[in-house]
Coordinates of C-alpha atoms in Angstrom, one line a residue:
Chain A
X295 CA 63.6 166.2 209.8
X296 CA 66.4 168.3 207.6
X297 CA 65.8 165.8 205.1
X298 CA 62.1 165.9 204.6
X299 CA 61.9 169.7 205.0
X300 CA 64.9 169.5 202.4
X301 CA 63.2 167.7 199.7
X302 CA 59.9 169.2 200.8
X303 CA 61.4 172.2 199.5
X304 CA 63.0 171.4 196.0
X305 CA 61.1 168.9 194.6
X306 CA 59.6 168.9 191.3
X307 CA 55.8 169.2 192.6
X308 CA 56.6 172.1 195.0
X309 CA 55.0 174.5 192.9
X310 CA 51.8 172.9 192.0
X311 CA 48.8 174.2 194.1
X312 CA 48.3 172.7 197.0
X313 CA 45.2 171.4 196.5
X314 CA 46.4 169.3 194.1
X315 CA 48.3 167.6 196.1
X316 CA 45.6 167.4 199.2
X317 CA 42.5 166.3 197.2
X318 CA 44.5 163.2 195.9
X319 CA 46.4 162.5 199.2
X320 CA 42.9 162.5 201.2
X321 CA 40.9 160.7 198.9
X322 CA 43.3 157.9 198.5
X323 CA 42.9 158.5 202.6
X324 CA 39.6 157.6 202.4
X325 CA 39.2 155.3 200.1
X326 CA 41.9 153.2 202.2
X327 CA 39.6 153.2 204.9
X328 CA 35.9 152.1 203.5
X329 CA 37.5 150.1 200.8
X330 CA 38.2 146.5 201.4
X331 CA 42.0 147.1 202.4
X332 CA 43.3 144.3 201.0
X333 CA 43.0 144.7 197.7
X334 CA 42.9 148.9 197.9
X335 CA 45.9 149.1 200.5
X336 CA 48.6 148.2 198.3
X337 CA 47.4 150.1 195.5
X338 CA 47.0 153.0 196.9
X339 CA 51.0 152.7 199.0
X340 CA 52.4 151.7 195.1
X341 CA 50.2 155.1 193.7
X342 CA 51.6 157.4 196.6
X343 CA 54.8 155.6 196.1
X344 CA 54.9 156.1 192.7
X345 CA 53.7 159.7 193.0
X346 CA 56.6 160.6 195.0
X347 CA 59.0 159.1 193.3
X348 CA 58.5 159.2 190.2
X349 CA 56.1 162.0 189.8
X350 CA 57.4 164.6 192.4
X351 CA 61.0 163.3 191.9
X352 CA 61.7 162.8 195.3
X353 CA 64.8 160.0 195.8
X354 CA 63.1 156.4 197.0
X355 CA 65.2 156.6 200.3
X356 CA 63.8 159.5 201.2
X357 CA 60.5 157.7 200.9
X358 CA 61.7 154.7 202.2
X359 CA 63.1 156.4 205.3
X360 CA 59.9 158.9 206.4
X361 CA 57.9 155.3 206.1
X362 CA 60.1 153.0 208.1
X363 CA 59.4 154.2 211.4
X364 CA 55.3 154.5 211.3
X365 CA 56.1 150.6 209.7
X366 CA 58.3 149.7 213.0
X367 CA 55.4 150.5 214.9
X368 CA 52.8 148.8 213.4
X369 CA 54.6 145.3 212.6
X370 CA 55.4 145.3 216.4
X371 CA 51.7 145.9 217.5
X372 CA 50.3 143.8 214.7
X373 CA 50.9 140.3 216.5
X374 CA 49.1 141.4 219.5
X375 CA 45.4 142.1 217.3
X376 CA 46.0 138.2 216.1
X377 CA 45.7 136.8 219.4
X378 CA 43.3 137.0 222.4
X379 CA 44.0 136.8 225.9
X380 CA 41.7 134.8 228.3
X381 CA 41.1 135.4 231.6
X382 CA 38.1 133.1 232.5
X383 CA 39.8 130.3 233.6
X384 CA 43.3 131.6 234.7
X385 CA 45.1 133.0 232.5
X386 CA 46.0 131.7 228.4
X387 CA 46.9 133.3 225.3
X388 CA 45.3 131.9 222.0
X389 CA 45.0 132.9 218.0
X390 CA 41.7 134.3 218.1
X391 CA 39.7 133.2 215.2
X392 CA 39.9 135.4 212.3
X393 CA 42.5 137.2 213.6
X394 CA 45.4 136.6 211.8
X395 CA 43.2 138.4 208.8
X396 CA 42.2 141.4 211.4
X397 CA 45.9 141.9 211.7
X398 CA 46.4 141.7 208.3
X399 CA 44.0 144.2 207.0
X400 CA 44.8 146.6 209.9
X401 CA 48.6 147.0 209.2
X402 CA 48.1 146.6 205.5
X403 CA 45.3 149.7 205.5
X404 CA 47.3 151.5 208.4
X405 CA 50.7 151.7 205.9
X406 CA 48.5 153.0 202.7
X407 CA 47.4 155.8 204.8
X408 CA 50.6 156.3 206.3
X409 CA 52.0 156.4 202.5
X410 CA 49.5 159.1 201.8
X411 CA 50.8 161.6 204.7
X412 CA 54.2 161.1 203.8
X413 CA 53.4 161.7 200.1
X414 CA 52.3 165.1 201.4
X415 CA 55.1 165.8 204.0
X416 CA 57.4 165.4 201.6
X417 CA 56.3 167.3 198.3
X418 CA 54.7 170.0 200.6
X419 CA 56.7 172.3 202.6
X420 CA 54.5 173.2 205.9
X421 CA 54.1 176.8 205.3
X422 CA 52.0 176.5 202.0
X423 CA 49.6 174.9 204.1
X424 CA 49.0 178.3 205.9
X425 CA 46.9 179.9 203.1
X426 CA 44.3 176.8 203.3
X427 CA 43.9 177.1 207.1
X428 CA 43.9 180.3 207.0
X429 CA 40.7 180.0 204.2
X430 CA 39.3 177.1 206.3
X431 CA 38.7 179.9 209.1
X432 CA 41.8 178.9 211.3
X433 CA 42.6 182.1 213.5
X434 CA 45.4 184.3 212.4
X435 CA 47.5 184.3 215.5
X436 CA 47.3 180.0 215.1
X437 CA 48.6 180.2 211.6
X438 CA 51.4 182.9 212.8
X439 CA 52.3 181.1 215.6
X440 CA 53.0 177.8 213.7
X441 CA 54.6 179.7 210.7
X442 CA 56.8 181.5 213.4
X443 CA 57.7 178.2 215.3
X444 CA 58.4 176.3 212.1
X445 CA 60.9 179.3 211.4
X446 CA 62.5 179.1 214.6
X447 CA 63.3 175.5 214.9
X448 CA 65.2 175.9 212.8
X449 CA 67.1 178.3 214.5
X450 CA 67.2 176.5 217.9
X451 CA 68.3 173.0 216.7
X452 CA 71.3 174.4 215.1
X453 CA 72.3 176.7 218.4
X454 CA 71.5 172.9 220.1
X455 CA 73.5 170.9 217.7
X456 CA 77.0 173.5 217.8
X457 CA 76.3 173.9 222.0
X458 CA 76.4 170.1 221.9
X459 CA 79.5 169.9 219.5
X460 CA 81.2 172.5 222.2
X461 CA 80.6 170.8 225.0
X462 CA 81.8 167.7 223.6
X463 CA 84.4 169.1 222.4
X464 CA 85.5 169.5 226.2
X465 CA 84.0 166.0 226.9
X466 CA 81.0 167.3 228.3
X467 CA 79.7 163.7 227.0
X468 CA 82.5 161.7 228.0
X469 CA 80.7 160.0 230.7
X470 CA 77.2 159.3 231.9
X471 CA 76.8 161.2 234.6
X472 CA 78.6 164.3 232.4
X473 CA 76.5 163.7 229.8
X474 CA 73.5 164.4 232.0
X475 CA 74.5 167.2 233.8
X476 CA 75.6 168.8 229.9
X477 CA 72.4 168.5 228.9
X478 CA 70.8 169.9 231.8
X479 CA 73.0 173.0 231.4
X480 CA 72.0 173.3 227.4
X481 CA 68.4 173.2 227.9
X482 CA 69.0 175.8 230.4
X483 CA 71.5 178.0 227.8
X484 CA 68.5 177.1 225.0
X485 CA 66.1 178.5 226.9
X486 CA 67.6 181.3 227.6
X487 CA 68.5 181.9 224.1
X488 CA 65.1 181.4 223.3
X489 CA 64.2 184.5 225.8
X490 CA 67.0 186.6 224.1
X491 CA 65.5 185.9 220.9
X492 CA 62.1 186.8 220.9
X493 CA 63.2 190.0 222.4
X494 CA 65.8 190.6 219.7
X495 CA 63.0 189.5 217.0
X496 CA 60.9 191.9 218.0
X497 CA 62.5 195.2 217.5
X498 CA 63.8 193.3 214.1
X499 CA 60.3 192.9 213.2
X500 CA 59.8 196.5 214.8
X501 CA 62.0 198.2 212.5
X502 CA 60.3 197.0 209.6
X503 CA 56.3 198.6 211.0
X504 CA 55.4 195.2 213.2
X505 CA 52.4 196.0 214.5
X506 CA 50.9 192.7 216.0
X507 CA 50.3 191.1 212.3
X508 CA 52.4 189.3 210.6
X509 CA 51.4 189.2 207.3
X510 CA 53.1 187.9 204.3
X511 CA 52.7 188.3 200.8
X512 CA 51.3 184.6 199.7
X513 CA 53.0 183.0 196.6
X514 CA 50.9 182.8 193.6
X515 CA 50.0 179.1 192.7
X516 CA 47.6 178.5 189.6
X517 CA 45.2 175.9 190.3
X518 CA 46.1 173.3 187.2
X519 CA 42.8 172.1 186.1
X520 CA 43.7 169.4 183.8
X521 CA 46.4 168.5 186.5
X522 CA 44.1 168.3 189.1
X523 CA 41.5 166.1 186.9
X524 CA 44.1 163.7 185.3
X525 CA 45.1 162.9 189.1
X526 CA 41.8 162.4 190.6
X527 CA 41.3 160.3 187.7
X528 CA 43.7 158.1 188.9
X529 CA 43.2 158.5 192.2
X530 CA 39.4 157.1 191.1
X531 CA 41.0 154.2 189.1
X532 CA 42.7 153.0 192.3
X533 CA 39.1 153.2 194.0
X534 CA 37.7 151.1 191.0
X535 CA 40.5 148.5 190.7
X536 CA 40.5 148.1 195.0
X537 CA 36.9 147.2 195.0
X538 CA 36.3 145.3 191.6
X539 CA 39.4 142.9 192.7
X540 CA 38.1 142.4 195.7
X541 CA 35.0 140.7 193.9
X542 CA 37.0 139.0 191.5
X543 CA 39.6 137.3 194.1
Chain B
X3 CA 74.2 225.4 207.6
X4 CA 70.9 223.0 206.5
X5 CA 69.0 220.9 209.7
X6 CA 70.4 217.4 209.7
X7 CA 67.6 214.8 208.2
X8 CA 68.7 213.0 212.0
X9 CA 70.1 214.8 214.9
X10 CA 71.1 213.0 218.3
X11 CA 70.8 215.9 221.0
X12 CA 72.8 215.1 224.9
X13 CA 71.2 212.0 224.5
X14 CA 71.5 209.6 228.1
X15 CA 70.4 206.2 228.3
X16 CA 70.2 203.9 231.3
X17 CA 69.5 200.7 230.9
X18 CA 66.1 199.3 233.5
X19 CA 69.1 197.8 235.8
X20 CA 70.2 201.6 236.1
X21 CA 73.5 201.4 234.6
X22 CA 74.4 204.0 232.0
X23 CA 75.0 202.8 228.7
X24 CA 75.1 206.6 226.6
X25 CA 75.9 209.5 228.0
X26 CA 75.6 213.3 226.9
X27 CA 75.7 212.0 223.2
X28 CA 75.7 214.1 220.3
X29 CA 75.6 212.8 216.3
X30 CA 74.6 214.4 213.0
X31 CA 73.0 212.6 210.2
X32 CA 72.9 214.7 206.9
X33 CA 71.0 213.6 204.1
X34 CA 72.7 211.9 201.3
X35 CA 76.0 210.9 203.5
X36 CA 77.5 208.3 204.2
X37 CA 78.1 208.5 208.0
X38 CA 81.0 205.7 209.8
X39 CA 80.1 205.3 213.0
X40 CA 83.2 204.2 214.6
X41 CA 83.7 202.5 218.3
X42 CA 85.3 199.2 219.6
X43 CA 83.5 196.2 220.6
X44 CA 80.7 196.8 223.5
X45 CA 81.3 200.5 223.5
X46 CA 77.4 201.1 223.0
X47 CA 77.0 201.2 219.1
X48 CA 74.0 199.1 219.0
X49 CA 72.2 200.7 222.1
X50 CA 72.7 204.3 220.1
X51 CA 71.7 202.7 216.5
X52 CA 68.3 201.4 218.5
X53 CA 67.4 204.6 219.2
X54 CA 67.8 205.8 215.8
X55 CA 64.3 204.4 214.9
X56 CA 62.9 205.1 218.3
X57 CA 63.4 201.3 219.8
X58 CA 64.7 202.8 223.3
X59 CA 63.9 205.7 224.7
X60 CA 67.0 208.0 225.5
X61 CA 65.9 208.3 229.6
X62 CA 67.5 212.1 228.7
X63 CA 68.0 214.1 225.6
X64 CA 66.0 214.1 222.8
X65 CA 66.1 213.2 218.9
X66 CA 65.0 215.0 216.3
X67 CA 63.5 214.5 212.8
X68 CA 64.4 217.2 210.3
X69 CA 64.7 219.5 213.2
X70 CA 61.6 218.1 215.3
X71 CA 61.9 216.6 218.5
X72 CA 60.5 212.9 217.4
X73 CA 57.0 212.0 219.2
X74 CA 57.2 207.9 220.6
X75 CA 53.6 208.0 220.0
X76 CA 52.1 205.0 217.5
X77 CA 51.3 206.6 214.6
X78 CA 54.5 208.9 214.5
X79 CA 56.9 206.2 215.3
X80 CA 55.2 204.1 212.0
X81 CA 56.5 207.1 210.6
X82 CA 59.7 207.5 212.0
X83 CA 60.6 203.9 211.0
X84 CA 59.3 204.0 207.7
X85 CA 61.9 206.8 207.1
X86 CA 64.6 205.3 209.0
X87 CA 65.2 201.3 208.3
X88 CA 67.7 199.8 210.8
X89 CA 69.7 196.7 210.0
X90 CA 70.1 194.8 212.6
X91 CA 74.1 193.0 213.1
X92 CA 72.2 189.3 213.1
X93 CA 70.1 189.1 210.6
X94 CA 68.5 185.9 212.3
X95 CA 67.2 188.7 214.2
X96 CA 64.8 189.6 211.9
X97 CA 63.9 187.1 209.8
X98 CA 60.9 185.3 210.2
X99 CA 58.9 184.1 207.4
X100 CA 59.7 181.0 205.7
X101 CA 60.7 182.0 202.3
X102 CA 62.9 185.2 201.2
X103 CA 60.3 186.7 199.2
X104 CA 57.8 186.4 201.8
X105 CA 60.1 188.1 204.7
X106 CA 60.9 191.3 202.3
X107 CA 57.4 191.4 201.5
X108 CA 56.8 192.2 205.5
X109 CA 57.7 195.6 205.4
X110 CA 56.1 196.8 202.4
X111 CA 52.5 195.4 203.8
X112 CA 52.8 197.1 206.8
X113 CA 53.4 200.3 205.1
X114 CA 49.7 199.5 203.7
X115 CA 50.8 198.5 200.0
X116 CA 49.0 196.6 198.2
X117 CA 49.7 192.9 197.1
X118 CA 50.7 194.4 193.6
X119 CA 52.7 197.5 195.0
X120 CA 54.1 194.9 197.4
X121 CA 55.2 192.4 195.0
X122 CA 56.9 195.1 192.9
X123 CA 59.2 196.4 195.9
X124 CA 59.8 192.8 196.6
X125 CA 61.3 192.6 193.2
X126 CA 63.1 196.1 193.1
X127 CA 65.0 194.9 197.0
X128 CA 65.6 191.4 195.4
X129 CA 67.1 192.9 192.8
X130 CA 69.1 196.0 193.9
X131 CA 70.6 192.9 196.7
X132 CA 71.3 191.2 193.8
X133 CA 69.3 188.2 195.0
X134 CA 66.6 187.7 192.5
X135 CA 67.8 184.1 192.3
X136 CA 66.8 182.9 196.1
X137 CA 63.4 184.7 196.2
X138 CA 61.5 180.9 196.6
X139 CA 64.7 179.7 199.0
X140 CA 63.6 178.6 202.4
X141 CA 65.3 181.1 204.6
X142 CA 67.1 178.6 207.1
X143 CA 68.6 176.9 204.1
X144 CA 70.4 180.5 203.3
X145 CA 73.9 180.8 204.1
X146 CA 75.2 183.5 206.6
X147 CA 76.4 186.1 203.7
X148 CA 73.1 185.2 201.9
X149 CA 70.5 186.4 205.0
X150 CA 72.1 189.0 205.5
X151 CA 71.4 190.2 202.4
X152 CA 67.7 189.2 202.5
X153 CA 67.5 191.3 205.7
X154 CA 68.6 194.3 204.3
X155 CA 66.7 193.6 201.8
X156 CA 63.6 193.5 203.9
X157 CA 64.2 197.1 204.9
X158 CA 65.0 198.4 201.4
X159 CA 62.0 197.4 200.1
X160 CA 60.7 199.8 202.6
X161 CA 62.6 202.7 200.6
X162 CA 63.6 204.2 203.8
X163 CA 65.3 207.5 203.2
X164 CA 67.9 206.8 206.0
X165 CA 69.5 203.1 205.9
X166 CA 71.3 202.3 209.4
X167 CA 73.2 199.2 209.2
X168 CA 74.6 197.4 212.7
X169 CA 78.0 196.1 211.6
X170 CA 77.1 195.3 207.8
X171 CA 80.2 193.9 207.3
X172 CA 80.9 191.6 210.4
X173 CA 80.9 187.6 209.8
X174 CA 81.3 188.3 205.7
X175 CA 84.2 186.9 203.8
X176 CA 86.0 189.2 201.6
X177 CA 84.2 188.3 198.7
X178 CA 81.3 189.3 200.5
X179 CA 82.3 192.9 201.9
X180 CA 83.0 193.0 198.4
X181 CA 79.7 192.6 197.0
X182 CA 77.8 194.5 200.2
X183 CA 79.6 197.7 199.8
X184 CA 79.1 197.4 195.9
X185 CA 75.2 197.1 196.8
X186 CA 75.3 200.1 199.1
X187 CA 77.3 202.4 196.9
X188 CA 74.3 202.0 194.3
X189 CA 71.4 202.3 197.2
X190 CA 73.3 205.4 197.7
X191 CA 73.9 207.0 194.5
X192 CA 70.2 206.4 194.2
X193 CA 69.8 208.7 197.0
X194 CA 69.9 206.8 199.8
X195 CA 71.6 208.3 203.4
X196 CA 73.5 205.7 204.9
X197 CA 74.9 205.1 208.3
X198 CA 76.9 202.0 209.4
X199 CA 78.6 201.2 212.9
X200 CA 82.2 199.3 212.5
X201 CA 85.1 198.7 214.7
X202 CA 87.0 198.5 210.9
X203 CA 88.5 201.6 210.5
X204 CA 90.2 200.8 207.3
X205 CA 86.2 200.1 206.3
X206 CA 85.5 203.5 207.7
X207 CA 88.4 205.4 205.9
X208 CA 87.6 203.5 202.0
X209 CA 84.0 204.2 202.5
X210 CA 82.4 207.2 204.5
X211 CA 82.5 210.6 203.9
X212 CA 82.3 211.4 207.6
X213 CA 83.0 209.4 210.7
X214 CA 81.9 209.6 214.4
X215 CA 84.4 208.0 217.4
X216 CA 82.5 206.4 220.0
X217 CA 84.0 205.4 223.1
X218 CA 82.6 205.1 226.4
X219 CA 78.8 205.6 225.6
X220 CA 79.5 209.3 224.2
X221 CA 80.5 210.4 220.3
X222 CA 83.9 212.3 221.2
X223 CA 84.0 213.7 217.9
X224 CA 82.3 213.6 214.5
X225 CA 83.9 215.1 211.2
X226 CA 85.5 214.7 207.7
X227 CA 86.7 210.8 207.5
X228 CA 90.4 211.7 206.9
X229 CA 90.5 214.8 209.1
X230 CA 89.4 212.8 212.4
X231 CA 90.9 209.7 211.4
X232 CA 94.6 211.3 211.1
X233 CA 94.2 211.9 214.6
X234 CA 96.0 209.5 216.4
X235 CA 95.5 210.1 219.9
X236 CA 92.3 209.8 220.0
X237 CA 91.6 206.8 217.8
X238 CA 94.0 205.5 220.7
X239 CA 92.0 206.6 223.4
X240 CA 88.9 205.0 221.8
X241 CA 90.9 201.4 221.4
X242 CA 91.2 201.8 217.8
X243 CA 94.4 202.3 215.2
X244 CA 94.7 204.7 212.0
X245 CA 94.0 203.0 208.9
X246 CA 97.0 201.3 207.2
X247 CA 96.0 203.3 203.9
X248 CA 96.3 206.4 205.9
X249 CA 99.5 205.9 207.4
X250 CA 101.3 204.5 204.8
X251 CA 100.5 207.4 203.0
X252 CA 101.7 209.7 205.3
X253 CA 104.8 207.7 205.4
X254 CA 105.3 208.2 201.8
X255 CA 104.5 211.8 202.5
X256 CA 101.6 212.1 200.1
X257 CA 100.2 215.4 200.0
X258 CA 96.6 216.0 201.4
X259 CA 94.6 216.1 198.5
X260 CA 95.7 213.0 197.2
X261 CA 95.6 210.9 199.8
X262 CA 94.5 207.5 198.5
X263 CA 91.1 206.0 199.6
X264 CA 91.2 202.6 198.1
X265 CA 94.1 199.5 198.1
X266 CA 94.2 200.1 194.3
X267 CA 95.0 203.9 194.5
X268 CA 97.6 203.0 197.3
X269 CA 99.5 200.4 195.2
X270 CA 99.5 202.6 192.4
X271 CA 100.8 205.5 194.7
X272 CA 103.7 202.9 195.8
X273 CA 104.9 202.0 192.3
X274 CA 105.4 205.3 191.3
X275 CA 107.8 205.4 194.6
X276 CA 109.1 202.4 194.0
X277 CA 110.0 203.3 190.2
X278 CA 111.7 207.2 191.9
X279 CA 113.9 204.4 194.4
X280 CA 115.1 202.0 191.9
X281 CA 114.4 203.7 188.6

């Protein structure tokens, strides 16, 4: 999660409008799903890729990494959407016709759009998203609240991380039934903390005239036209190229 | 004499539980000092510096504004805090937003500025912190030395006329007590009245021109920084020790008016000696 929020943070793209960063990402979305997938799917994961990477600057691992674990999850279901199970007469397991192609087409389709939410998670850090819901009519105290929670996570898993190194420290994990009990009693310290802090916050945030809103002064982001355009022109190239080839194969 | 900007009158406070935390407390802020306040660890500090800007209620005693007993109600404690900025000691404490330039620009919005106005006291805090460069920085990717900055950044873009600070200098590594006090010496030669707690005396004794012992919930005395903090007796009876400057000083039997204020001026004050002893 450091990572991502990391690079999130300092690559080359974080200072482009967000919107030109959504449109793309979502169209690519869509086209991914009424486009025949195998011919648009791979384009559009080698676009986002390649966007990432090469356009954002963001280091391949980092890529690599946020997609592996969606990828574990669909190449273990995949096999199941190949086969049928029967129950008519007893009980058998066959390849159900066509259905090595369903499988196919489902994880193929189901990793371009995964590429396109990673794309965005890791060029976009969350909290430029809160201008757009906010202009999409999300409710103020929504858009605080997840601002305010993104902020204190932060806060919390390092209190969690140096409670854990202390109570290893004096083998609070040495053995199973220690480990157990240790984390029982940090949850309970976290929690606490987390009390503590939200009172503590508050005459912080008193001090400086809180009173019930927080509102922050929103970056200024130029909406790049040409940008914008010379993307979606891509974006409508990989649209083009997924459906002609699939005529032509 | 002129009405202190601040003045702390028998103030009492018991905390819900009903244990007293200040009693029969008495301090002076004047405008344009700089004011020590001086007390070891959990002797109250922070409970008095929250009601500096009206966050408790003293349950007896009163405080008062240029001379006014302070109202708690809405619109007069916006005012109240707008004139008084408090510091808080962890400066996780206060802030929230995501990026630096975002959390300093809190303050200024709630005063009513406008985005322009806002943006330009942004700038002037960033830049009389000395911080300009981590305006777009995430704030949890800050180190320790660099939010606290940012915090007190996020009340001097509030231009308050009195800036309390909670133990500015605690966690900092010297480099960074180096560059804070150079920050607040220019917030106050540009008018600013400061007021910072510390259990560092020899901080005390370099940098304010008046200090206040704290000990047991009550001031026991408040007065010129060299005056109260010769007095040995009672800096032991509040669990603190004269400054080394001071004593050293007196060891060399420096005469009052030139007693030295900084390491530099002491060193300098030791060579000459030094050059008398083995000339």
């Amino acid at each position: 999660m450091r990572a991502i929020d990391h690079h999130a943070w300092t690559n080359r793209w974080r200072d482009r409008h967000p919107l030109e960063k959504l449109l793309p990402a979502f169209t690519l979305l869509l086209l991914t799903l009424f486009l025949p997938p195998l011919t648009t799917g791979p384009l559009v994961l080698i676009g986002m890729a390649l966007a990432t990477v090469w356009g954002a600057g963001v280091p391949v691992r980092a890529f690599v990494s946020v997609m592996t674990i969606p990828a574990a999850f669909l190449l273990a279901g995949a096999p199941f959407l190949a086969i049928s199970v029967n129950f008519v007469d007893g009980f058998s397991v066959q390849l159900a016709p066509a259905g090595g192609w369903l499988a196919l087409e489902t994880t193929v389709r189901a990793l371009a759009a995964v590429s396109c939410l990673a794309f965005l998670t890791l060029t976009t850090p969350l909290t430029d998203w809160a201008p757009l819901l906010r202009r999409l009519g999300t409710p103020a105290s929504v858009v605080e609240l997840m601002l305010l929670m993104y902020r204190l996570i932060f806060v919390f898993a390092e209190r969690a991380l140096t409670g854990q190194q202390a109570q290893a420290a004096r083998l609070g994990y040495a053995r199973f039934d220690r480990s157990l009990h240790s984390t029982g009693l940090l949850a309970g310290n976290l929690f606490q903390r987390a009390l503590d802090r939200a009172q503590r916050l508050e005459r912080g945030l008193a001090a400086r005239g809180y009173t019930g809103e927080l509102r922050v002064l929103t970056p200024e982001r130029p909406l790049s036209w040409p940008h914008l355009a010379t993307v979606m022109t891509l974006v409508g190239g990989i649209g083009l190229l997924g459906g002609l080839l699939r005529e032509w194969l | 004499m002129t009405v202190p900007l601040l003045a702390v009158h028998e103030l009492e406070y018991r905390y819900p539980g009903g244990v007293v935390a200040l009693r029969d407390l008495h301090l002076q802020i004047r405008k344009g000092q700089k004011l020590a306040i001086l007390g070891a660890n959990g002797s109250g500090k922070t409970t008095l510096l929250l009601h500096l800007n009206g966050t408790f209620r003293p349950t007896h005693g009163e405080i008062r504004l240029d001379g006014q007993p302070v109202s708690y109600a809405r619109q007069a404690l916006n005012d109240w805090r707008r004139r008084v900025g408090l510091v808080l000691q962890e400066p996780d404490d206060q802030l929230f937003a995501a990026t630096v330039e975002q959390d300093i620009s809190f303050g200024p919005l709630n005063l009513g500025l406008s985005a322009a106005e806002t943006r330009e006291r942004v700038q002037e805090a960033l830049e009389a912190l000395r911080i300009a460069h981590l305006a777009q920085r995430a704030t949890h990717t800050l180190s320790f030395g660099q939010k606290k900055r940012a915090a007190i950044a996020g009340i001097v873009a509030m231009r308050p006329e009195v800036l309390v600070l909670d133990e500015p200098t605690a966690g900092l590594d010297p480099h960074g007590v180096t560059h804070l006090l150079g920050v607040l010496r220019q917030l106050h030669e540009a008018g600013a009245t400061l007021v910072f707690s510390t259990h560092d005396v020899e901080l005390a004794y370099t940098w304010a021109d008046e200090v206040a012992i704290f000990h047991e919930g009550a001031v026991r005395i408040q007065g010129e920084t060299t005056a109260v903090l010769s007095n040995r007796e009672l800096l032991h009876q509040a669990r603190l020790r004269p400054p080394l400057l001071l004593e050293v000083a007196q060891v060399l039997g420096v005469d009052r008016e030139s007693l030295p204020r900084t390491r530099e001026a002491l060193l300098e004050i030791a060579t000459r000696y030094s050059l008398l002893a083995n000339p």
